[in-house]
Every structure is written in structure tokens, then in C-alpha cells.
Coordinates of C-alpha atoms and ligand atoms in Angstrom, one line a residue:
Chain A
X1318 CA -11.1 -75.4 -8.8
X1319 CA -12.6 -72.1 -8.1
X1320 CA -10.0 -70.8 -10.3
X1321 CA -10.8 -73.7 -13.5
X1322 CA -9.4 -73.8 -17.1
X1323 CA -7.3 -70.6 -16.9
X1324 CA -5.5 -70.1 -20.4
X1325 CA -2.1 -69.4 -19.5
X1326 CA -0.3 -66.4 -22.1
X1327 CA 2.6 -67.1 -23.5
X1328 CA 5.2 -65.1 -22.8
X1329 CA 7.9 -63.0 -24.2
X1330 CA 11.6 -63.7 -24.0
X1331 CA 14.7 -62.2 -22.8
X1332 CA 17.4 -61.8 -20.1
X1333 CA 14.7 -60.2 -18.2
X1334 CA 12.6 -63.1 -18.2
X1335 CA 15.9 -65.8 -17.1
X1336 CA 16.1 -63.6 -13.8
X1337 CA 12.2 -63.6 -13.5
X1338 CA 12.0 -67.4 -14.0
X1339 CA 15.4 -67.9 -11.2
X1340 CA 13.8 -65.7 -9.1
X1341 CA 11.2 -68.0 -8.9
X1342 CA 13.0 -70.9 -9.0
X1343 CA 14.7 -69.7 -5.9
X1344 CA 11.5 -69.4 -4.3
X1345 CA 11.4 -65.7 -4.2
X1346 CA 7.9 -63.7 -4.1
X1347 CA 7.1 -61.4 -6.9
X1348 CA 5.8 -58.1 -5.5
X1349 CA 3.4 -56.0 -7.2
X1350 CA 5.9 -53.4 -8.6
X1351 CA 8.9 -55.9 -9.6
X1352 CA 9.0 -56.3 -13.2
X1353 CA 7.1 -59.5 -14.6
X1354 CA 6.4 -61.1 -17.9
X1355 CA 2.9 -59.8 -19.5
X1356 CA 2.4 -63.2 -20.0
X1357 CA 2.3 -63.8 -16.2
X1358 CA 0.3 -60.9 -15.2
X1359 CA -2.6 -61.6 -17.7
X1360 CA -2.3 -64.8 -16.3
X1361 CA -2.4 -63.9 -12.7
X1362 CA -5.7 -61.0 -13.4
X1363 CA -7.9 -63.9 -14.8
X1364 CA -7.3 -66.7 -12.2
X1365 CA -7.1 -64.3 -9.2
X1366 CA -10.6 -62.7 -10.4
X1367 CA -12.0 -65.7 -11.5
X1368 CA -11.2 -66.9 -7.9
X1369 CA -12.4 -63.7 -6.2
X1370 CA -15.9 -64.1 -8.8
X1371 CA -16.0 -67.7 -6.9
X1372 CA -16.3 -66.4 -3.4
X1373 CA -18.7 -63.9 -4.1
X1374 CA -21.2 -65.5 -6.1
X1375 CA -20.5 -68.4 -3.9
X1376 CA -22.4 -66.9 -1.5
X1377 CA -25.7 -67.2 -2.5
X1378 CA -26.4 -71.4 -3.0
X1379 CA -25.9 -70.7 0.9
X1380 CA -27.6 -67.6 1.3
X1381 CA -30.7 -69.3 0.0
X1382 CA -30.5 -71.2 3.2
X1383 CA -29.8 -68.0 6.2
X1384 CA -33.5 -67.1 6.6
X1385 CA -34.7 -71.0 7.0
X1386 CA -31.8 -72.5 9.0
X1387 CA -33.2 -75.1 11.2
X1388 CA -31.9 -73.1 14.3
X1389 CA -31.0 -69.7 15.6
X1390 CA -27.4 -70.8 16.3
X1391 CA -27.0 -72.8 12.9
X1392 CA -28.1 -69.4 11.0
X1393 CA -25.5 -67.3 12.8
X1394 CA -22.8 -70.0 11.9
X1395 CA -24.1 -70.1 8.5
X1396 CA -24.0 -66.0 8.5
X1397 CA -20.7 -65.9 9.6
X1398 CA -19.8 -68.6 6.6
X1399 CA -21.5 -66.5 4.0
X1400 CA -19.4 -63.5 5.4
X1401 CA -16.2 -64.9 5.8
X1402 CA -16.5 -65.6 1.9
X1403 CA -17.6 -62.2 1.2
X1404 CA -14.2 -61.3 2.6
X1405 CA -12.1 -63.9 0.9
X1406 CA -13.8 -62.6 -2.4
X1407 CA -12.7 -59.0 -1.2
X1408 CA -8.7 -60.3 -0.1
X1409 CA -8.8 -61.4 -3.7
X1410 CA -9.9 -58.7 -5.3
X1411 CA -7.5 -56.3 -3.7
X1412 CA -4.8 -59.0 -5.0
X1413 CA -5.8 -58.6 -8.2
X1414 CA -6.0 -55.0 -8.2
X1415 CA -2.4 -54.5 -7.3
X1416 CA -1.5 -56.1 -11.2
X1417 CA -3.8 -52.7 -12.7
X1418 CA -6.9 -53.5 -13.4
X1419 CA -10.0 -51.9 -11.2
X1420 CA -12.7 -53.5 -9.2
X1421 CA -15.1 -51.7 -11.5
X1422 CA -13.6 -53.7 -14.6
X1423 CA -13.5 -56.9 -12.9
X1424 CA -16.9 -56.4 -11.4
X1425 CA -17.8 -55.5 -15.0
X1426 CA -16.3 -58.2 -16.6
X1427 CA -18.0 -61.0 -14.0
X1428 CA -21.7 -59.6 -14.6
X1429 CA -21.3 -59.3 -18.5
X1430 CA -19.9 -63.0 -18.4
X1431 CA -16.8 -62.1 -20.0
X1432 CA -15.4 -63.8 -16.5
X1433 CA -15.9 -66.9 -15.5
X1434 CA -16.6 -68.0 -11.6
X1435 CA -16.4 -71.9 -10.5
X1436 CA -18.8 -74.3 -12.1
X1437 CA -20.2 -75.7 -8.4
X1438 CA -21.8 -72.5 -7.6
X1439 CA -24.1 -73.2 -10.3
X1440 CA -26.2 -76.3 -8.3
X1441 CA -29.1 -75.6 -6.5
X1442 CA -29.2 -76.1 -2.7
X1443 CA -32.9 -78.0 -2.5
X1444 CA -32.6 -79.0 1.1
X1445 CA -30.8 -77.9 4.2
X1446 CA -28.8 -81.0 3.8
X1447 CA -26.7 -79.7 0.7
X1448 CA -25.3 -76.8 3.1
X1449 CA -24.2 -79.4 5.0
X1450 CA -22.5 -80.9 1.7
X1451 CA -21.4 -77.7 0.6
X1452 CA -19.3 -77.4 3.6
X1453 CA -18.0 -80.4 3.8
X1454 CA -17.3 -81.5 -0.1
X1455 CA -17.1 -77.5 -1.7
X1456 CA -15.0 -75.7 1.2
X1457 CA -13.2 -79.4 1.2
X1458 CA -12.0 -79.2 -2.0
X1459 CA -11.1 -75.5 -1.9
X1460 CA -9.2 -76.4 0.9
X1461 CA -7.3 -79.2 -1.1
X1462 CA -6.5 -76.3 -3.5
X1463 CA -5.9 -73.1 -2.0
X1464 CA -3.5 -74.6 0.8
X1465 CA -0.6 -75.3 -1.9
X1466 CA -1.7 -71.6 -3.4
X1467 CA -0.1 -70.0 -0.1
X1468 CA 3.1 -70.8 -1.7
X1469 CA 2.4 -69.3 -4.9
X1470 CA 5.0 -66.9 -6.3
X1471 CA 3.0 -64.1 -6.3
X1472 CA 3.0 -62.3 -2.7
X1473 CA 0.0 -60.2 -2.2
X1474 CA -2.0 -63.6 -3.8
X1475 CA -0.2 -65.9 -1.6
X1476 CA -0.8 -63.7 1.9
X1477 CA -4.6 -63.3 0.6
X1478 CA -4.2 -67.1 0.5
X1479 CA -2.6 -67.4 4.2
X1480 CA -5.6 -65.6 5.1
X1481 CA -8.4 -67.4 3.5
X1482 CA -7.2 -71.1 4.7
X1483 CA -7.1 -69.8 8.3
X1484 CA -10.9 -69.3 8.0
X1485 CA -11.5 -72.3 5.5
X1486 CA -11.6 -75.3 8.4
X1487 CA -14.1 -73.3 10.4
X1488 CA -16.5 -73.6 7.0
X1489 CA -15.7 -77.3 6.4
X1490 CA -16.3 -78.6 10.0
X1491 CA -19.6 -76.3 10.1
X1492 CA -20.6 -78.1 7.2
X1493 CA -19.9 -81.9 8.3
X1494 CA -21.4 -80.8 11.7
X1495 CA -24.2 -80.7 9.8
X1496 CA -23.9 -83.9 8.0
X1497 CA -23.7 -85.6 11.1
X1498 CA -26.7 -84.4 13.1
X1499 CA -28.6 -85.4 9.7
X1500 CA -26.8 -88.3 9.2
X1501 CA -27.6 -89.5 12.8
X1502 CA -31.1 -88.1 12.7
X1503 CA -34.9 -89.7 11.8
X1504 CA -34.8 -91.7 8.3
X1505 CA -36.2 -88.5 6.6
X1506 CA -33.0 -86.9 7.3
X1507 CA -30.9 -90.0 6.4
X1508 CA -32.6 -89.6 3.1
X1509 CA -32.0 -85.9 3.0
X1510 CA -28.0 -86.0 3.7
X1511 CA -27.7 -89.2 1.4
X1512 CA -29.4 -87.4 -0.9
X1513 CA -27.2 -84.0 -0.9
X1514 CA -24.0 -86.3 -1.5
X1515 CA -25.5 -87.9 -4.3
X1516 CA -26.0 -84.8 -6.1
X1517 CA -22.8 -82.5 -5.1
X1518 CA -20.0 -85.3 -5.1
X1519 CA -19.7 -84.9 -9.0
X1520 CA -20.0 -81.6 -9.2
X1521 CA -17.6 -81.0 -6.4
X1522 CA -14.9 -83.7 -8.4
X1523 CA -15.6 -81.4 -11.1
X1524 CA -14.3 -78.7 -9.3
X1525 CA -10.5 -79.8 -9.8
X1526 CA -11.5 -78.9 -13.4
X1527 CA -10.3 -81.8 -16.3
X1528 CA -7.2 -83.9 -16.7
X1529 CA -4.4 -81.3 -17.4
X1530 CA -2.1 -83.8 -17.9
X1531 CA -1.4 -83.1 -21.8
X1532 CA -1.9 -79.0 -21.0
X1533 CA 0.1 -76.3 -22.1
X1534 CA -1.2 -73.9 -20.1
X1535 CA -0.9 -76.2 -16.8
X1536 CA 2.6 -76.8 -17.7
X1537 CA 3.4 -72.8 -18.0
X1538 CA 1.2 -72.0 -14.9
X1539 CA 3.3 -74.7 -13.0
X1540 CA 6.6 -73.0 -14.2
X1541 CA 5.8 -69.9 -12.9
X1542 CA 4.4 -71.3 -9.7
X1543 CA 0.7 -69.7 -10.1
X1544 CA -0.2 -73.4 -10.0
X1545 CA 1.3 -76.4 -7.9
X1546 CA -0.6 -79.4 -8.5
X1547 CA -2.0 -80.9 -11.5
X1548 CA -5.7 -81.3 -11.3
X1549 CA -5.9 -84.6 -11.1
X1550 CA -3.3 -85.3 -8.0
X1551 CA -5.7 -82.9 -5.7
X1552 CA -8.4 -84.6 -7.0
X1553 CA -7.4 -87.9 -5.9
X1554 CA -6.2 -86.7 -2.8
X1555 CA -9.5 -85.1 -2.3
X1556 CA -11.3 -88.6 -3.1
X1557 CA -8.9 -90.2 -0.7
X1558 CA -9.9 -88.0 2.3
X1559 CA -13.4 -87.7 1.5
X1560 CA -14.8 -91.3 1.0
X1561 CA -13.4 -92.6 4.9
X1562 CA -15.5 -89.0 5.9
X1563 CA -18.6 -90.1 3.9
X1564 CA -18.3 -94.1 5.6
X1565 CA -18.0 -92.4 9.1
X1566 CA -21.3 -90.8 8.7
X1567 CA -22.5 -93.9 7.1
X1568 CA -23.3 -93.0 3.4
X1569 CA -22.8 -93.8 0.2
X1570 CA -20.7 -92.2 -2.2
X1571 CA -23.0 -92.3 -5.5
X1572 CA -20.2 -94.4 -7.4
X1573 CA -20.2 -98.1 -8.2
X1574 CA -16.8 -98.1 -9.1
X1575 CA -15.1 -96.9 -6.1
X1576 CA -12.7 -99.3 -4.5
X1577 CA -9.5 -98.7 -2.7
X1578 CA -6.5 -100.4 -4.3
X1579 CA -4.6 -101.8 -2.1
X1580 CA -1.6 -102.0 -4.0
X1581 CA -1.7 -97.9 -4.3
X1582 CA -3.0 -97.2 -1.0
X1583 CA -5.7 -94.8 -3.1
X1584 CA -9.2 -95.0 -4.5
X1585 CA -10.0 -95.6 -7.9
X1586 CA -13.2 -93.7 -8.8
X1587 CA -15.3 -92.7 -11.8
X1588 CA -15.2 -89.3 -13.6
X1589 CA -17.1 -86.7 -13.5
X1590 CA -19.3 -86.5 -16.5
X1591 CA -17.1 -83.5 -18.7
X1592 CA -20.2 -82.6 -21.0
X1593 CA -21.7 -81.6 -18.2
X1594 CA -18.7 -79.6 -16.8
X1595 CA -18.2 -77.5 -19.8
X1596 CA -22.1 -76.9 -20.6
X1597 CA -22.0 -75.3 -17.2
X1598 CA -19.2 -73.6 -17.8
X1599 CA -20.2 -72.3 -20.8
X1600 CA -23.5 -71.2 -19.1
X1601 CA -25.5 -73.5 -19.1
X1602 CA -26.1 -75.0 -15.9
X1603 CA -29.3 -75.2 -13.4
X1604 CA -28.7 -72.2 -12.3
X1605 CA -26.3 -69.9 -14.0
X1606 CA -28.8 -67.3 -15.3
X1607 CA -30.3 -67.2 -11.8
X1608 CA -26.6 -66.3 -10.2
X1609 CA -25.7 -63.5 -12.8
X1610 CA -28.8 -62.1 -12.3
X1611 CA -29.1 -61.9 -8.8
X1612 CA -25.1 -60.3 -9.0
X1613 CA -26.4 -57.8 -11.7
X1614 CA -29.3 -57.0 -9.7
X1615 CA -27.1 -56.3 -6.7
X1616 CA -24.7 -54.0 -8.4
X1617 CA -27.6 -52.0 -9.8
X1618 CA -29.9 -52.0 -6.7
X1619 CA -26.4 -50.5 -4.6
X1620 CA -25.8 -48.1 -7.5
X1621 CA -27.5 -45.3 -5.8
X1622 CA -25.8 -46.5 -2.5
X1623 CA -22.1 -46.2 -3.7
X1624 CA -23.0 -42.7 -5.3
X1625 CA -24.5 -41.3 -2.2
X1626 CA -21.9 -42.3 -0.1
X1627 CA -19.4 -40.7 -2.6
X1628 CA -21.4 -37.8 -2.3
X1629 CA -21.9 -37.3 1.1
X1630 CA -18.1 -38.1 1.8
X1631 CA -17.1 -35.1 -0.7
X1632 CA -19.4 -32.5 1.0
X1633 CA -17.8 -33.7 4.2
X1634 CA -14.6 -32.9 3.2
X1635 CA -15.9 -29.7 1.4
X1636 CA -17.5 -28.7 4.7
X1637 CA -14.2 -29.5 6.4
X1638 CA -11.8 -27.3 4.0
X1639 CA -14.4 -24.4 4.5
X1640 CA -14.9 -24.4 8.1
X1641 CA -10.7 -24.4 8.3
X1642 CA -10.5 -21.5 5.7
X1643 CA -13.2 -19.6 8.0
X1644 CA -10.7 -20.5 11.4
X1645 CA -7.8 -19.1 9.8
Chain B
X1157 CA -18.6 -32.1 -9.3
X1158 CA -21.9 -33.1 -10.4
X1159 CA -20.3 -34.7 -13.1
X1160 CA -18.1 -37.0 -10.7
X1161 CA -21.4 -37.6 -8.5
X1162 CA -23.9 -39.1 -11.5
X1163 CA -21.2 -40.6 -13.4
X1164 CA -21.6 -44.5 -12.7
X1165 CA -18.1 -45.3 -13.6
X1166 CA -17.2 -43.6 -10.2
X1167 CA -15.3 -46.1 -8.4
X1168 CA -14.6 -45.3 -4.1
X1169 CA -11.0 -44.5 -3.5
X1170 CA -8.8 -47.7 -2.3
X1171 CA -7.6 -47.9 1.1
X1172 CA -4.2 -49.5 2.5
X1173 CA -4.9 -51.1 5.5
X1174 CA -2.6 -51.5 8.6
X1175 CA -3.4 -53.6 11.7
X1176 CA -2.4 -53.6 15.0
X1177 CA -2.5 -57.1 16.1
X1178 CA -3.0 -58.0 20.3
X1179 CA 0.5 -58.2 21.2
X1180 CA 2.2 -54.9 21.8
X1181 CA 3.1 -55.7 17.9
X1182 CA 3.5 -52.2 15.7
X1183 CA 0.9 -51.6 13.0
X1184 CA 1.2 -54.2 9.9
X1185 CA -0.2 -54.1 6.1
X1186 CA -2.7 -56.6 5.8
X1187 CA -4.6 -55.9 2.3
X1188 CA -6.7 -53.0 1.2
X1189 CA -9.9 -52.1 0.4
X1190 CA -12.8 -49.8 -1.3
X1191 CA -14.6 -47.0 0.6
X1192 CA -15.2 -43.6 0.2
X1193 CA -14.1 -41.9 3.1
X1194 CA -11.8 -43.2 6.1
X1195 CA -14.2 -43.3 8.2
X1196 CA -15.8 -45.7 6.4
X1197 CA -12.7 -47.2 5.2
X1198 CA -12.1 -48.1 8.8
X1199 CA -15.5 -49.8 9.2
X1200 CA -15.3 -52.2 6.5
X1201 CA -11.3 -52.8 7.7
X1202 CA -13.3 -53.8 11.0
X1203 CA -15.8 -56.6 8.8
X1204 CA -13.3 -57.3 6.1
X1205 CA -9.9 -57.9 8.3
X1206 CA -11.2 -58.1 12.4
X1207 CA -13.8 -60.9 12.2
X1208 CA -11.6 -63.0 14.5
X1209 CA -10.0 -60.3 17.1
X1210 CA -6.9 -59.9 14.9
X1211 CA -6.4 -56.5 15.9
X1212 CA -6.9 -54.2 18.7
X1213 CA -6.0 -50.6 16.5
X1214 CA -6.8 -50.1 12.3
X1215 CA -4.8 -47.7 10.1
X1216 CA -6.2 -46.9 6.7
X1217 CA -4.0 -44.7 4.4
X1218 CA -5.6 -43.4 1.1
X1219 CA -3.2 -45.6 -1.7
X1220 CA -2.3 -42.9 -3.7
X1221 CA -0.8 -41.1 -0.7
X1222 CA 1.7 -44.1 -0.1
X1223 CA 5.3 -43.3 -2.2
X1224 CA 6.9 -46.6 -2.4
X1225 CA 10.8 -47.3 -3.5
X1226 CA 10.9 -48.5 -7.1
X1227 CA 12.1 -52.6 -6.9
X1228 CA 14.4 -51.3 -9.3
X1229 CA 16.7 -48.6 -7.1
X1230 CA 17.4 -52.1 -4.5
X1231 CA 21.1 -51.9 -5.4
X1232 CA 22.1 -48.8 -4.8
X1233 CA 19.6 -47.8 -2.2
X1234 CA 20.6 -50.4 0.1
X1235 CA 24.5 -50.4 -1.1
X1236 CA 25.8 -48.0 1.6
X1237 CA 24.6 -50.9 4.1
X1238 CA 26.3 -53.9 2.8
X1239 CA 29.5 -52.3 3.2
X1240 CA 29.8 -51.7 6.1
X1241 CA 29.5 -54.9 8.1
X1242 CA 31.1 -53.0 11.6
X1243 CA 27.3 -52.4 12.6
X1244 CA 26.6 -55.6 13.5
X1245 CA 28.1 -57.0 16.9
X1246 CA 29.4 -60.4 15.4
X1247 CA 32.2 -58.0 13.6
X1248 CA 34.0 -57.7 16.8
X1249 CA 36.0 -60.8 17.9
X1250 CA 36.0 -60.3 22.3
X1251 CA 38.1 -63.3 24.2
X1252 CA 35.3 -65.7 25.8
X1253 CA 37.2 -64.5 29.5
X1254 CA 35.2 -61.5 28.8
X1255 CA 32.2 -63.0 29.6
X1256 CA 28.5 -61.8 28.7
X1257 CA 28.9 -58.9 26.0
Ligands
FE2_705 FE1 -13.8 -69.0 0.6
FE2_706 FE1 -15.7 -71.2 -0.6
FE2_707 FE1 -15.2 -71.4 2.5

């Protein structure tokens, strides 16, 4: 998912941690100051960041697109898209703040590639057909995962959750909107949308991350409720809604194995090719060195930005103190 | 001061964030935020928490100003409460004939 492969600690034991775990259990919310297992607040840093990372590096396969959307109208909805993500990165971020680390460090930590960020955001967007696909296959399968995550155990992660799903449908209908004018448009654009789907349905299955059906860390991530499904259950539930989606607009998802079972009520489908997931992980994608760079290049281009403003907000309030000592 | 100012590792001061939502509501937490001065930190609560009308009034406390009540002091800081269950009107038993009350 945006959040993939996150090692899980392990964790100490004790008293403390048997009233942690029924707290839980009982479906209570852990709050930033309660005590929790070190174990579970490592935990919590790297998926929360690694989420947050998502969101903001997210934004530029669609940025790519905001100066040559095919409309006015399509590249304000597409603005507002890339914003509302800029914000779900920031909600997450401020999560992940309240367990002690700094913005700084994760900001640090994303541009030195000591954090990781999703593998999808690592695909080019070659056409204006693949933000259509974006929307409706990436934002989809974020969806699948982030709606269980507002019942996570961890409160300030679960509220920035409650948040980001209420702006998540807006991003996947503006995205099969845009599927369907192709879709329904001149055989060049037929091409164009089969085309997109070709190339981001793996990547987007990939997304779920691999079978955790045999992992540890899955199994303690579950226990403490920073995880509620297993990777492959959303993934199959994502498959399920998707393919009727893709026949609507009358394309064809790139796999020849796909065939509902009758028996099951669900789709049997091919994998995602797992070499590939991990080589992008581990960097090596289409576009991997392009993201970091353009995220280094930011935070170094607004260097002088965030020190001005610091500046200029200080003499403010040095002005202010004076001018008071001078009126009394 | 100069120090502070050319030191990169300067991070802006985070913001707690308070909305009032549309509906005569009072002013609720919603998340916080970077900036370094309020007046800023009450523009980016506009971009980062009012893109959809979700409030009609924005609060921003500095964090480090907030003092919180440690999780730990629950028992005996809400103790005196519990026992005394004669605040709330279901303690009083008033015959039905009564009426409304
Ligand atoms: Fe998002
Ligand atoms: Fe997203
Ligand atoms: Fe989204």
C-alpha cells in the first residue's frame, strides 16, 4: 500500500504491555502521551511517514500533467487533486510527529532514501490517459486501504485517516471521469485509456505489497491494530470492484487469466510480477531517481524561503517587544 | 540570533490547530502544523484544514504553550467525580404524577 513492507519491532514484555494489548483489544485509542510499547511506536514512525512520503511525492506523476490538461476545468480539478494530497501528506506528518520525531528528520530521512515512499509513484504518466488511471486504479486502491485504517488504534493516525477518506472519492471519481470521456472518445483515445490500464493495473496490484500470509511482522501489526487486513484480502477485493469498472468502460484488464469463479463469487487473477516490486522498491524503478531528485531539489530550492520567513517573523516579534517597552 | 537564522537545521515552530466548524459549534482540534509565525500559521490552517468550508473561525496555539494532563494522573484527577453520582438528574427517583421534570 502506500505504507508497504513495514518491519514490525518486536516488543518488550511486561504487565504494562497486558493493559496496552487489552486496551486495544477493547478497542480503545492510544493517545500520543499514554504509555506504549517501543516496539509499537517505531512501528507506528515508519508506516505513518512512509505513508505521509507517499502523498507527497505522489504528487508529481500528476503534476507532470497540471500545465497540459486537456481543459481549463480538468486542470483546476486536477490542481485541487494534487493539493488535497499535499494536505493528506501534511495530516500525516503531524501524526507522526506527535510519537517524537521532527519533520526535519523525516524530511531528512525521505530525501537520503533511508525512507521508503509507495512503489506506484515510481511509473511514468506518458499520456493524459494514465491520470485518468491514477485516479481511478491508485486513489482506488488507497481507498481499499486507508478506509479500514480509520479504525486503527492509534488516534491522531486514525482522525488523519477520517480526514483523508472524506477527500479520497472526490480523487477516484475525477479520475474515472476521465476514463470515460477517453473511453467513449475517437479510437486514438480508446487506445490511449486502454493503454494507461495496461500499464498501471500491475503496478497498482502491486500496491497491496506481497502475500503476508506467513509474516511476522503482519501478524504483530494486526495484533496491535496498526493493520487490519492482510494484503492479499484488499487485494482481492480491490480486483473484485475494479474489473466490473474496467468492463463498463469497455476495456480490457491486461490479464489472460482473469475469470470470475462462480463457486467464490471472486476473480481469480494473476500476480503481479514481485521482481519487479522489490527492484523498485529497492530503487530501481523508471523513475525513482527522477522523484528523489525533484524532492531534494525542492527542499533546497525553499531553503532560503523557510529561513527568510523565520527571519522576518523574529524581527516582527522583536519590533513588537520594543515598540511595547517604548509605550510603557 | 544569527546563528538561529543561517543554521539549516532550523525547523518553523508547530502549530495546534482549532476549527470552528459552520454550526454555532465551539472551536475543535483538528491537527497541527509548521509555520513560523501565527499569522502564517493561520494561512496554511486555511489551505491545509478549510479546502471544503469546514470552518467559519481558525485558532492556532503555538504547541509548546499547550500544558496537557499526564494520561497517567486519570485516576485521581477525575476521582472526586465518580463519587459523587447526585450531579446527575437520574439520581433522584420523582413519582411519574409529577409530570415533566
Ligand atoms: Fe491521498
Ligand atoms: Fe493518493
Ligand atoms: Fe488521493
Amino acid at each position: 500500500m502506500y505504507a508497504q513492507m513495514v518491519k514490525s519491532e518486536n516488543t518488550d514484555s511486561g504487565p504494562e504491555l497486558d493493559a496496552f494489548q487489552a486496551r486495544i483489544d477493547a478497542g480503545e485509542k492510544i493517545e500520543p502521551k499514554d504509555w506504549m510499547p517501543a516496539g509499537y511506536r517505531k512501528t507506528l514512525i515508519r508506516q505513518i511517514s512512509q505513508h505521509a512520503h507517499s502523498e507527497i511525492v505522489g504528487q508529481l506523476p500528476e503534476g507532470n500533467w497540471i500545465t497540459r490538461a486537456p481543459t481549463l476545468e480538468r486542470k483546476a480539478i486536477l490542481l485541487a487533486k494534487v493539493q488535497d494530497e499535499a494536505g493528506h501528506g501534511l495530516y500525516l506528518y503531524c501524526a507522526a510527529e506527535t510519537l517524537g520525531v521532527s519533520r526535519d528528520e523525516l524530511t531528512e530521512m525521505l530525501l537520503d532514501g533511508r525512507m521508503k515512499y509507495s512503489s506506484i509513484f515510481n511509473y511514468p504518466t506518458l499520456t493524459w490517459a494514465d491520470i485518468g488511471a491514477i485516479g481511478w486504479l491508485v486513489d482506488g486502491a488507497a481507498i481499499m486501504n486507508q478506509v479500514p485504517l480509520q479504525r486503527t488504534s492509534y488516534g491522531p493516525y486514525a482522525r488523519a485517516m477520517v480526514r483523508i477518506c472524506k477527500e479520497e472519492s472526490f480523487h477516484q471519481r475525477q479520475g474515472y471521469d476521465i476514463m470515460m470521456k477517453m473511453a467513449q472518445g475517437s479510437e486514438a483515445q480508446k487506445r490511449m485509456a486502454q493503454d494507461a490500464l495496461n500499464r498501471y493495473w500491475y503496478p497498482s496490484l502491486m500496491m497491496f505489497g506481497p502475500s503476508d500470509k506467513e509474516s511476522v511482522h503482519s501478524a504483530q501489526s494486526m495484533k496491535w491494530r496498526i493493520k487490519i487486513n492482510s494484503n492479499d484480502e484488499l487485494r482481492q477485493k480491490f480486483v473484485d470492484q475494479t474489473v466490473p469498472q474496467a468492463e463498463y468502460l469497455g476495456l480490457t484488464v491486461p490479464d489472460d487469466n482473469l475469470r470470475l469463479n462462480p463457486e467464490t463469487g471472486h476473480y481469480e487473477f494473476s500476480e503481479p510480477d514481485w521482481t519487479e516490486f522489490f527492484e523498485v522498491l529497492n530503487g530501481n524503478g523508471p523513475c525513482n531517481k527522477e522523484r528523489l531528485e525533484a524532492r531534494n531539489k525542492a527542499w533546497d530550492d525553499g531553503q532560503w524561503v523557510r529561513d527568510g520567513m523565520m527571519a522576518h517573523a523574529r524581527k516582527k516579534a522583536a519590533r513588537a517587544a520594543a515598540s511595547k517597552v517604548a509605550a510603557e | 540570533m544569527s546563528d538561529q537564522n543561517t543554521n539549516p537545521r532550523t525547523e518553523w515552530p508547530l502549530w495546534e490547530i482549532f476549527i470552528r466548524g459552520q454550526h454555532g459549534m465551539s472551536h475543535r482540534h483538528v491537527g497541527s502544523l509548521h509555520a513560523p509565525d501565527a499569522e502564517m500559521a493561520i494561512k496554511n490552517a486555511r489551505d491545509v484544514y478549510t479546502r471544503r468550508n469546514e470552518g467559519v473561525s481558525i485558532w492556532v496555539v503555538e504547541a509548546e504553550k499547550i500544558t496537557a494532563s499526564s494520561p497517567s494522573d486519570k485516576g485521581p484527577m477525575y476521582e472526586p467525580s465518580q463519587s459523587k453520582v447526585y450531579r446527575h438528574p437520574t439520581f433522584f427517583d420523582i413519582p411519574d404524577d409529577v409530570g415533566a421534570m
